[in-house]
PDB file of C-alpha atoms in Angstrom:
ATOM      1  CA  UNK A   1     -52.018  53.083-108.723  1.00 64.00           C
ATOM      2  CA  UNK A   2     -53.926  51.933-105.707  1.00 78.00           C
ATOM      3  CA  UNK A   3     -52.529  49.517-103.214  1.00 79.00           C
ATOM      4  CA  UNK A   4     -53.746  47.040-100.698  1.00 79.00           C
ATOM      5  CA  UNK A   5     -52.515  46.011 -97.251  1.00 82.00           C
ATOM      6  CA  UNK A   6     -52.024  42.248 -96.639  1.00 81.00           C
ATOM      7  CA  UNK A   7     -53.968  41.239 -93.553  1.00 80.00           C
ATOM      8  CA  UNK A   8     -51.490  38.512 -92.933  1.00 77.00           C
ATOM      9  CA  UNK A   9     -48.059  40.088 -93.208  1.00 78.00           C
ATOM     10  CA  UNK A  10     -49.241  43.776 -93.052  1.00 77.00           C
ATOM     11  CA  UNK A  11     -47.352  44.842 -96.116  1.00 81.00           C
ATOM     12  CA  UNK A  12     -48.885  46.821 -98.875  1.00 83.00           C
ATOM     13  CA  UNK A  13     -48.931  45.464-102.444  1.00 78.00           C
ATOM     14  CA  UNK A  14     -50.474  46.774-105.716  1.00 81.00           C
ATOM     15  CA  UNK A  15     -54.163  46.221-106.120  1.00 77.00           C
ATOM     16  CA  UNK A  16     -53.559  44.514-109.431  1.00 78.00           C
ATOM     17  CA  UNK A  17     -52.512  41.341-107.512  1.00 75.00           C
ATOM     18  CA  UNK A  18     -55.239  39.142-106.375  1.00 75.00           C
ATOM     19  CA  UNK A  19     -53.134  37.974-103.462  1.00 77.00           C
ATOM     20  CA  UNK A  20     -50.227  39.386-101.479  1.00 79.00           C
ATOM     21  CA  UNK A  21     -47.135  38.545-103.427  1.00 77.00           C
ATOM     22  CA  UNK A  22     -45.087  38.586-100.309  1.00 75.00           C
ATOM     23  CA  UNK A  23     -47.166  35.957 -98.466  1.00 74.00           C
ATOM     24  CA  UNK A  24     -47.796  33.719-101.531  1.00 64.00           C
ATOM     25  CA  UNK A  25     -44.194  32.566-101.718  1.00 58.00           C
ATOM     26  CA  UNK A  26     -44.129  31.960 -97.992  1.00 60.00           C
ATOM     27  CA  UNK A  27     -47.277  29.874 -98.249  1.00 56.00           C
ATOM     28  CA  UNK A  28     -45.775  27.802-101.085  1.00 56.00           C
ATOM     29  CA  UNK A  29     -42.672  27.197 -98.981  1.00 53.00           C
ATOM     30  CA  UNK A  30     -44.767  26.096 -96.012  1.00 54.00           C
ATOM     31  CA  UNK A  31     -46.863  23.798 -98.319  1.00 54.00           C
ATOM     32  CA  UNK A  32     -43.650  22.248 -99.604  1.00 53.00           C
ATOM     33  CA  UNK A  33     -42.377  21.666 -96.067  1.00 54.00           C
ATOM     34  CA  UNK A  34     -45.704  20.306 -94.741  1.00 52.00           C
ATOM     35  CA  UNK A  35     -45.758  16.451 -94.552  1.00 48.00           C
ATOM     36  CA  UNK A  36     -48.208  14.820 -96.854  1.00 52.00           C
ATOM     37  CA  UNK A  37     -48.597  11.416 -95.058  1.00 67.00           C
ATOM     38  CA  UNK A  38     -50.051  10.624 -91.585  1.00 72.00           C
ATOM     39  CA  UNK A  39     -46.926   8.828 -90.269  1.00 74.00           C
ATOM     40  CA  UNK A  40     -44.780  11.695 -91.354  1.00 72.00           C
ATOM     41  CA  UNK A  41     -47.195  14.118 -89.693  1.00 71.00           C
ATOM     42  CA  UNK A  42     -47.001  12.040 -86.481  1.00 75.00           C
ATOM     43  CA  UNK A  43     -43.223  11.943 -86.549  1.00 74.00           C
ATOM     44  CA  UNK A  44     -43.122  15.733 -87.192  1.00 72.00           C
ATOM     45  CA  UNK A  45     -45.526  16.224 -84.293  1.00 72.00           C
ATOM     46  CA  UNK A  46     -43.336  14.076 -82.041  1.00 71.00           C
ATOM     47  CA  UNK A  47     -40.252  15.882 -83.101  1.00 73.00           C
ATOM     48  CA  UNK A  48     -41.814  19.269 -82.390  1.00 71.00           C
ATOM     49  CA  UNK A  49     -43.119  18.191 -78.945  1.00 72.00           C
ATOM     50  CA  UNK A  50     -40.449  15.736 -77.874  1.00 71.00           C
ATOM     51  CA  UNK A  51     -39.641  17.525 -74.632  1.00 74.00           C
ATOM     52  CA  UNK A  52     -43.261  17.629 -73.630  1.00 75.00           C
ATOM     53  CA  UNK A  53     -43.733  13.867 -74.482  1.00 76.00           C
ATOM     54  CA  UNK A  54     -40.637  12.960 -72.401  1.00 76.00           C
ATOM     55  CA  UNK A  55     -41.897  14.899 -69.356  1.00 77.00           C
ATOM     56  CA  UNK A  56     -45.397  13.396 -69.727  1.00 76.00           C
ATOM     57  CA  UNK A  57     -44.029   9.778 -70.129  1.00 77.00           C
ATOM     58  CA  UNK A  58     -41.748  10.221 -67.079  1.00 80.00           C
ATOM     59  CA  UNK A  59     -44.732  11.519 -65.099  1.00 82.00           C
ATOM     60  CA  UNK A  60     -46.844   8.627 -66.284  1.00 83.00           C
ATOM     61  CA  UNK A  61     -44.313   5.928 -65.258  1.00 81.00           C
ATOM     62  CA  UNK A  62     -43.714   7.631 -61.976  1.00 84.00           C
ATOM     63  CA  UNK A  63     -47.439   7.502 -61.253  1.00 83.00           C
ATOM     64  CA  UNK A  64     -47.487   3.779 -62.144  1.00 86.00           C
ATOM     65  CA  UNK A  65     -44.577   3.088 -59.748  1.00 84.00           C
ATOM     66  CA  UNK A  66     -46.224   5.037 -56.890  1.00 86.00           C
ATOM     67  CA  UNK A  67     -49.501   3.187 -57.477  1.00 83.00           C
ATOM     68  CA  UNK A  68     -47.693  -0.190 -57.378  1.00 79.00           C
ATOM     69  CA  UNK A  69     -46.001   0.683 -54.052  1.00 80.00           C
ATOM     70  CA  UNK A  70     -49.345   1.764 -52.591  1.00 81.00           C
ATOM     71  CA  UNK A  71     -51.054  -1.499 -53.692  1.00 79.00           C
ATOM     72  CA  UNK A  72     -48.149  -3.520 -52.267  1.00 78.00           C
ATOM     73  CA  UNK A  73     -48.345  -1.766 -48.908  1.00 75.00           C
ATOM     74  CA  UNK A  74     -52.082  -2.122 -48.770  1.00 71.00           C
ATOM     75  CA  UNK A  75     -51.883  -5.849 -49.454  1.00 62.00           C
ATOM     76  CA  UNK A  76     -49.544  -6.485 -46.478  1.00 61.00           C
ATOM     77  CA  UNK A  77     -51.372  -7.324 -43.216  1.00 56.00           C
ATOM     78  CA  UNK A  78     -50.896  -4.726 -40.530  1.00 57.00           C
ATOM     79  CA  UNK A  79     -49.255  -5.783 -37.299  1.00 49.00           C
ATOM     80  CA  UNK A  80     -52.145  -4.730 -35.267  1.00 52.00           C
ATOM     81  CA  UNK A  81     -54.503  -6.646 -37.519  1.00 53.00           C
ATOM     82  CA  UNK A  82     -52.787  -9.967 -36.975  1.00 58.00           C
ATOM     83  CA  UNK A  83     -55.061 -12.661 -35.610  1.00 65.00           C
ATOM     84  CA  UNK A  84     -54.651 -13.027 -31.946  1.00 68.00           C
ATOM     85  CA  UNK A  85     -54.200 -16.723 -30.858  1.00 67.00           C
ATOM     86  CA  UNK A  86     -57.092 -17.972 -28.831  1.00 68.00           C
ATOM     87  CA  UNK A  87     -56.502 -18.060 -25.051  1.00 64.00           C
ATOM     88  CA  UNK A  88     -56.277 -21.574 -23.842  1.00 63.00           C
ATOM     89  CA  UNK A  89     -58.436 -22.170 -20.875  1.00 61.00           C
ATOM     90  CA  UNK A  90     -57.369 -24.793 -18.238  1.00 61.00           C
ATOM     91  CA  UNK A  91     -59.578 -27.847 -18.381  1.00 62.00           C
ATOM     92  CA  UNK A  92     -60.998 -28.975 -15.090  1.00 64.00           C
ATOM     93  CA  UNK A  93     -59.328 -32.021 -13.542  1.00 69.00           C
ATOM     94  CA  UNK A  94     -61.025 -35.386 -14.182  1.00 82.00           C
ATOM     95  CA  UNK A  95     -62.733 -36.943 -11.109  1.00 89.00           C
ATOM     96  CA  UNK A  96     -60.861 -39.558  -9.166  1.00 90.00           C
ATOM     97  CA  UNK A  97     -61.622 -43.160 -10.209  1.00 92.00           C
ATOM     98  CA  UNK A  98     -60.353 -46.623  -9.235  1.00 93.00           C
ATOM     99  CA  UNK A  99     -59.684 -49.492 -11.623  1.00 93.00           C
ATOM    100  CA  UNK A 100     -61.828 -51.967  -9.683  1.00 93.00           C
ATOM    101  CA  UNK A 101     -64.507 -51.552  -6.961  1.00 94.00           C
ATOM    102  CA  UNK A 102     -64.403 -55.176  -5.818  1.00 95.00           C
ATOM    103  CA  UNK A 103     -61.761 -57.902  -6.044  1.00 94.00           C
ATOM    104  CA  UNK A 104     -61.067 -61.409  -4.559  1.00 93.00           C
ATOM    105  CA  UNK A 105     -57.701 -62.760  -3.620  1.00 93.00           C
ATOM    106  CA  UNK A 106     -56.386 -65.807  -1.843  1.00 92.00           C
ATOM    107  CA  UNK A 107     -54.205 -65.620   1.190  1.00 92.00           C
ATOM    108  CA  UNK A 108     -50.680 -64.655   0.044  1.00 91.00           C
ATOM    109  CA  UNK A 109     -51.965 -63.520  -3.370  1.00 93.00           C
ATOM    110  CA  UNK A 110     -51.254 -59.974  -4.608  1.00 94.00           C
ATOM    111  CA  UNK A 111     -53.448 -57.891  -6.905  1.00 94.00           C
ATOM    112  CA  UNK A 112     -52.733 -54.461  -8.285  1.00 94.00           C
ATOM    113  CA  UNK A 113     -55.243 -51.557  -8.231  1.00 94.00           C
ATOM    114  CA  UNK A 114     -54.752 -48.226 -10.047  1.00 93.00           C
ATOM    115  CA  UNK A 115     -56.447 -44.861  -9.770  1.00 91.00           C
ATOM    116  CA  UNK A 116     -56.996 -42.200 -12.486  1.00 90.00           C
ATOM    117  CA  UNK A 117     -57.880 -38.538 -12.451  1.00 85.00           C
ATOM    118  CA  UNK A 118     -56.182 -35.264 -11.763  1.00 79.00           C
ATOM    119  CA  UNK A 119     -54.088 -35.554  -8.589  1.00 82.00           C
ATOM    120  CA  UNK A 120     -50.594 -34.887  -7.314  1.00 83.00           C
ATOM    121  CA  UNK A 121     -50.515 -37.170  -4.354  1.00 88.00           C
ATOM    122  CA  UNK A 122     -52.440 -40.367  -3.697  1.00 92.00           C
ATOM    123  CA  UNK A 123     -52.593 -42.227  -0.317  1.00 93.00           C
ATOM    124  CA  UNK A 124     -53.623 -45.846  -0.131  1.00 95.00           C
ATOM    125  CA  UNK A 125     -55.029 -47.310   3.086  1.00 95.00           C
ATOM    126  CA  UNK A 126     -56.686 -50.566   4.186  1.00 95.00           C
ATOM    127  CA  UNK A 127     -59.482 -50.824   6.743  1.00 95.00           C
ATOM    128  CA  UNK A 128     -57.978 -54.100   8.095  1.00 95.00           C
ATOM    129  CA  UNK A 129     -54.256 -54.624   7.561  1.00 94.00           C
ATOM    130  CA  UNK A 130     -54.632 -58.142   9.075  1.00 94.00           C
ATOM    131  CA  UNK A 131     -56.923 -59.125   6.258  1.00 95.00           C
ATOM    132  CA  UNK A 132     -55.378 -57.184   3.349  1.00 95.00           C
ATOM    133  CA  UNK A 133     -52.446 -54.794   3.232  1.00 95.00           C
ATOM    134  CA  UNK A 134     -51.839 -52.251   0.480  1.00 95.00           C
ATOM    135  CA  UNK A 135     -48.811 -50.369  -0.762  1.00 94.00           C
ATOM    136  CA  UNK A 136     -48.913 -48.050  -3.781  1.00 92.00           C
ATOM    137  CA  UNK A 137     -51.968 -49.960  -5.058  1.00 92.00           C
ATOM    138  CA  UNK A 138     -50.577 -53.455  -4.549  1.00 95.00           C
ATOM    139  CA  UNK A 139     -52.960 -55.368  -2.362  1.00 95.00           C
ATOM    140  CA  UNK A 140     -51.810 -58.553  -0.591  1.00 95.00           C
ATOM    141  CA  UNK A 141     -54.180 -61.027   1.102  1.00 94.00           C
ATOM    142  CA  UNK A 142     -53.064 -61.793   4.683  1.00 94.00           C
ATOM    143  CA  UNK A 143     -55.907 -63.811   6.136  1.00 94.00           C
ATOM    144  CA  UNK A 144     -59.475 -64.758   5.276  1.00 93.00           C
ATOM    145  CA  UNK A 145     -61.950 -61.961   5.553  1.00 94.00           C
ATOM    146  CA  UNK A 146     -63.080 -58.697   3.992  1.00 96.00           C
ATOM    147  CA  UNK A 147     -61.387 -55.322   3.978  1.00 96.00           C
ATOM    148  CA  UNK A 148     -61.876 -51.971   2.219  1.00 96.00           C
ATOM    149  CA  UNK A 149     -58.932 -50.472   0.349  1.00 96.00           C
ATOM    150  CA  UNK A 150     -59.154 -46.716  -0.127  1.00 95.00           C
ATOM    151  CA  UNK A 151     -57.259 -44.337  -2.455  1.00 94.00           C
ATOM    152  CA  UNK A 152     -57.481 -40.697  -1.300  1.00 93.00           C
ATOM    153  CA  UNK A 153     -56.114 -37.382  -2.561  1.00 90.00           C
ATOM    154  CA  UNK A 154     -57.174 -35.525   0.591  1.00 87.00           C
ATOM    155  CA  UNK A 155     -60.051 -33.950  -1.286  1.00 87.00           C
ATOM    156  CA  UNK A 156     -61.797 -36.970  -2.760  1.00 90.00           C
ATOM    157  CA  UNK A 157     -61.483 -40.688  -2.289  1.00 92.00           C
ATOM    158  CA  UNK A 158     -62.448 -44.014  -3.969  1.00 94.00           C
ATOM    159  CA  UNK A 159     -62.675 -47.490  -2.508  1.00 95.00           C
ATOM    160  CA  UNK A 160     -62.411 -51.105  -3.464  1.00 96.00           C
ATOM    161  CA  UNK A 161     -63.900 -54.061  -1.434  1.00 96.00           C
ATOM    162  CA  UNK A 162     -61.262 -56.793  -1.052  1.00 96.00           C
ATOM    163  CA  UNK A 163     -62.377 -60.352  -0.168  1.00 96.00           C
ATOM    164  CA  UNK A 164     -59.605 -62.624   0.943  1.00 95.00           C
ATOM    165  CA  UNK A 165     -60.268 -66.343   0.731  1.00 93.00           C
ATOM    166  CA  UNK A 166     -58.557 -69.029   2.727  1.00 88.00           C
ATOM    167  CA  UNK A 167     -56.424 -71.375   0.690  1.00 80.00           C
ATOM    168  CA  UNK A 168     -57.933 -74.742   0.040  1.00 77.00           C
ATOM    169  CA  UNK A 169     -56.700 -77.406   2.428  1.00 73.00           C
ATOM    170  CA  UNK A 170     -53.768 -79.398   1.189  1.00 69.00           C
ATOM    171  CA  UNK A 171     -54.842 -82.873   0.416  1.00 74.00           C
ATOM    172  CA  UNK A 172     -53.109 -85.460   2.525  1.00 77.00           C
ATOM    173  CA  UNK A 173     -52.215 -88.879   1.160  1.00 87.00           C
ATOM    174  CA  UNK A 174     -54.170 -91.774   2.659  1.00 92.00           C
ATOM    175  CA  UNK A 175     -52.158 -93.441   5.372  1.00 94.00           C
ATOM    176  CA  UNK A 176     -51.957 -96.958   6.738  1.00 94.00           C
ATOM    177  CA  UNK A 177     -50.200 -98.915   9.510  1.00 95.00           C
ATOM    178  CA  UNK A 178     -47.725-101.673   8.905  1.00 94.00           C
ATOM    179  CA  UNK A 179     -49.904-103.946  11.122  1.00 93.00           C
ATOM    180  CA  UNK A 180     -53.659-103.912  11.544  1.00 93.00           C
ATOM    181  CA  UNK A 181     -54.015-106.875  13.928  1.00 95.00           C
ATOM    182  CA  UNK A 182     -51.414-108.992  15.686  1.00 95.00           C
ATOM    183  CA  UNK A 183     -50.948-111.227  18.822  1.00 95.00           C
ATOM    184  CA  UNK A 184     -48.161-110.912  21.290  1.00 94.00           C
ATOM    185  CA  UNK A 185     -47.408-114.088  23.110  1.00 92.00           C
ATOM    186  CA  UNK A 186     -45.261-114.533  26.148  1.00 88.00           C
ATOM    187  CA  UNK A 187     -41.650-114.077  25.276  1.00 89.00           C
ATOM    188  CA  UNK A 188     -42.402-112.319  21.919  1.00 92.00           C
ATOM    189  CA  UNK A 189     -40.218-109.242  21.285  1.00 94.00           C
ATOM    190  CA  UNK A 190     -41.664-105.720  21.144  1.00 95.00           C
ATOM    191  CA  UNK A 191     -43.358-104.843  17.921  1.00 95.00           C
ATOM    192  CA  UNK A 192     -42.360-101.675  16.023  1.00 96.00           C
ATOM    193  CA  UNK A 193     -45.388 -99.950  14.546  1.00 95.00           C
ATOM    194  CA  UNK A 194     -44.953 -97.635  11.527  1.00 94.00           C
ATOM    195  CA  UNK A 195     -47.163 -95.349   9.456  1.00 95.00           C
ATOM    196  CA  UNK A 196     -46.834 -95.651   5.754  1.00 94.00           C
ATOM    197  CA  UNK A 197     -48.511 -94.118   2.691  1.00 92.00           C
ATOM    198  CA  UNK A 198     -51.246 -96.496   1.696  1.00 90.00           C
ATOM    199  CA  UNK A 199     -50.420 -98.715  -1.222  1.00 87.00           C
ATOM    200  CA  UNK A 200     -46.731 -98.179  -0.988  1.00 87.00           C
ATOM    201  CA  UNK A 201     -43.872 -98.998   1.341  1.00 85.00           C
ATOM    202  CA  UNK A 202     -42.890 -95.331   1.684  1.00 91.00           C
ATOM    203  CA  UNK A 203     -42.795 -94.155   5.275  1.00 91.00           C
ATOM    204  CA  UNK A 204     -44.897 -91.185   6.411  1.00 92.00           C
ATOM    205  CA  UNK A 205     -42.536 -88.291   7.280  1.00 89.00           C
ATOM    206  CA  UNK A 206     -45.018 -86.204   9.310  1.00 90.00           C
ATOM    207  CA  UNK A 207     -45.729 -86.119  13.007  1.00 93.00           C
ATOM    208  CA  UNK A 208     -47.451 -89.149  14.528  1.00 95.00           C
ATOM    209  CA  UNK A 209     -49.114 -89.380  17.965  1.00 96.00           C
ATOM    210  CA  UNK A 210     -49.237 -92.924  19.386  1.00 96.00           C
ATOM    211  CA  UNK A 211     -51.622 -94.149  22.105  1.00 96.00           C
ATOM    212  CA  UNK A 212     -52.792 -97.387  23.750  1.00 95.00           C
ATOM    213  CA  UNK A 213     -56.473 -97.645  24.623  1.00 95.00           C
ATOM    214  CA  UNK A 214     -55.521-100.014  27.554  1.00 95.00           C
ATOM    215  CA  UNK A 215     -51.966 -99.392  28.828  1.00 95.00           C
ATOM    216  CA  UNK A 216     -52.483-102.364  31.233  1.00 95.00           C
ATOM    217  CA  UNK A 217     -52.392-104.704  28.234  1.00 94.00           C
ATOM    218  CA  UNK A 218     -49.732-103.104  26.022  1.00 95.00           C
ATOM    219  CA  UNK A 219     -47.768 -99.861  26.029  1.00 95.00           C
ATOM    220  CA  UNK A 220     -46.618 -97.887  23.070  1.00 96.00           C
ATOM    221  CA  UNK A 221     -43.759 -95.405  22.930  1.00 95.00           C
ATOM    222  CA  UNK A 222     -43.582 -92.045  21.107  1.00 95.00           C
ATOM    223  CA  UNK A 223     -41.844 -93.814  18.233  1.00 94.00           C
ATOM    224  CA  UNK A 224     -44.519 -96.595  18.018  1.00 95.00           C
ATOM    225  CA  UNK A 225     -42.769 -99.413  19.804  1.00 96.00           C
ATOM    226  CA  UNK A 226     -45.429-101.722  21.364  1.00 96.00           C
ATOM    227  CA  UNK A 227     -44.488-103.793  24.374  1.00 95.00           C
ATOM    228  CA  UNK A 228     -46.513-106.404  26.286  1.00 94.00           C
ATOM    229  CA  UNK A 229     -47.669-105.432  29.743  1.00 94.00           C
ATOM    230  CA  UNK A 230     -50.438-107.833  30.772  1.00 94.00           C
ATOM    231  CA  UNK A 231     -53.194-109.902  29.150  1.00 93.00           C
ATOM    232  CA  UNK A 232     -56.200-108.951  27.125  1.00 95.00           C
ATOM    233  CA  UNK A 233     -57.106-107.226  23.856  1.00 96.00           C
ATOM    234  CA  UNK A 234     -56.641-103.537  23.205  1.00 96.00           C
ATOM    235  CA  UNK A 235     -56.243-101.049  20.317  1.00 96.00           C
ATOM    236  CA  UNK A 236     -53.192 -99.035  19.375  1.00 96.00           C
ATOM    237  CA  UNK A 237     -54.030 -95.743  17.675  1.00 96.00           C
ATOM    238  CA  UNK A 238     -51.878 -93.539  15.540  1.00 96.00           C
ATOM    239  CA  UNK A 239     -52.931 -89.876  14.779  1.00 95.00           C
ATOM    240  CA  UNK A 240     -51.187 -88.540  11.634  1.00 93.00           C
ATOM    241  CA  UNK A 241     -52.096 -86.126   8.879  1.00 88.00           C
ATOM    242  CA  UNK A 242     -55.601 -85.679  10.280  1.00 89.00           C
ATOM    243  CA  UNK A 243     -56.200 -89.309  10.193  1.00 93.00           C
ATOM    244  CA  UNK A 244     -56.629 -91.863  12.953  1.00 94.00           C
ATOM    245  CA  UNK A 245     -55.271 -95.359  12.294  1.00 95.00           C
ATOM    246  CA  UNK A 246     -55.959 -98.354  14.527  1.00 96.00           C
ATOM    247  CA  UNK A 247     -54.381-101.748  15.130  1.00 97.00           C
ATOM    248  CA  UNK A 248     -55.879-104.530  17.311  1.00 96.00           C
ATOM    249  CA  UNK A 249     -53.359-106.164  19.732  1.00 96.00           C
ATOM    250  CA  UNK A 250     -54.152-109.421  21.486  1.00 96.00           C
ATOM    251  CA  UNK A 251     -52.181-110.634  24.427  1.00 95.00           C
ATOM    252  CA  UNK A 252     -53.167-114.235  25.534  1.00 91.00           C
TER     253      UNK A 252
END
């Protein structure tokens, strides 16, 4: 009887068999053990390659973690790339200026001047202290006239023209004498002359200068007392408050 050699298992079997009897049973066992559904095949594949899948998964997650760290580090600004704050340049000092270039004030009146600009020390001066004095920008009128007030830093200066006006004259009340015309006869007593505010009986309290135009007729004292001296007609004058008052005196 002839025999054949199985190309799969290498064993010889009688040629009356169409297939190797030794491998046929093994193939049937393998077919029985082989999964018939796709999920079962996948599970079987995972079971057979679990170690490889674990290593691959760990490597994958490790790569993800490394990539996240790299992205985080790249997103942080580098110290040397921080924006440098701009350098502040010092602004030039403003020019010196004065609040007023011309001002008027009465005698005794005070006006205030001010200066602006970049300076550490400011010196105030007046061209004529008798007309206008100045101290720290406060200008006081002393007498009628014109003066120039200057503010100086030593490098630059500004000026203001100050005109000081005389105060208006104080108005004096109109005055009158207690007598404007009288006669002194022989034996009459001396007559006391007085200066009063016109329209009232109020006596004038200022200085009065008395005089007789003809002392040979009558005399008048410093207090206004008129006495008979001779005969004739004369005039008694009283100078008071810028006014000259007269009284006619007759001596028969």
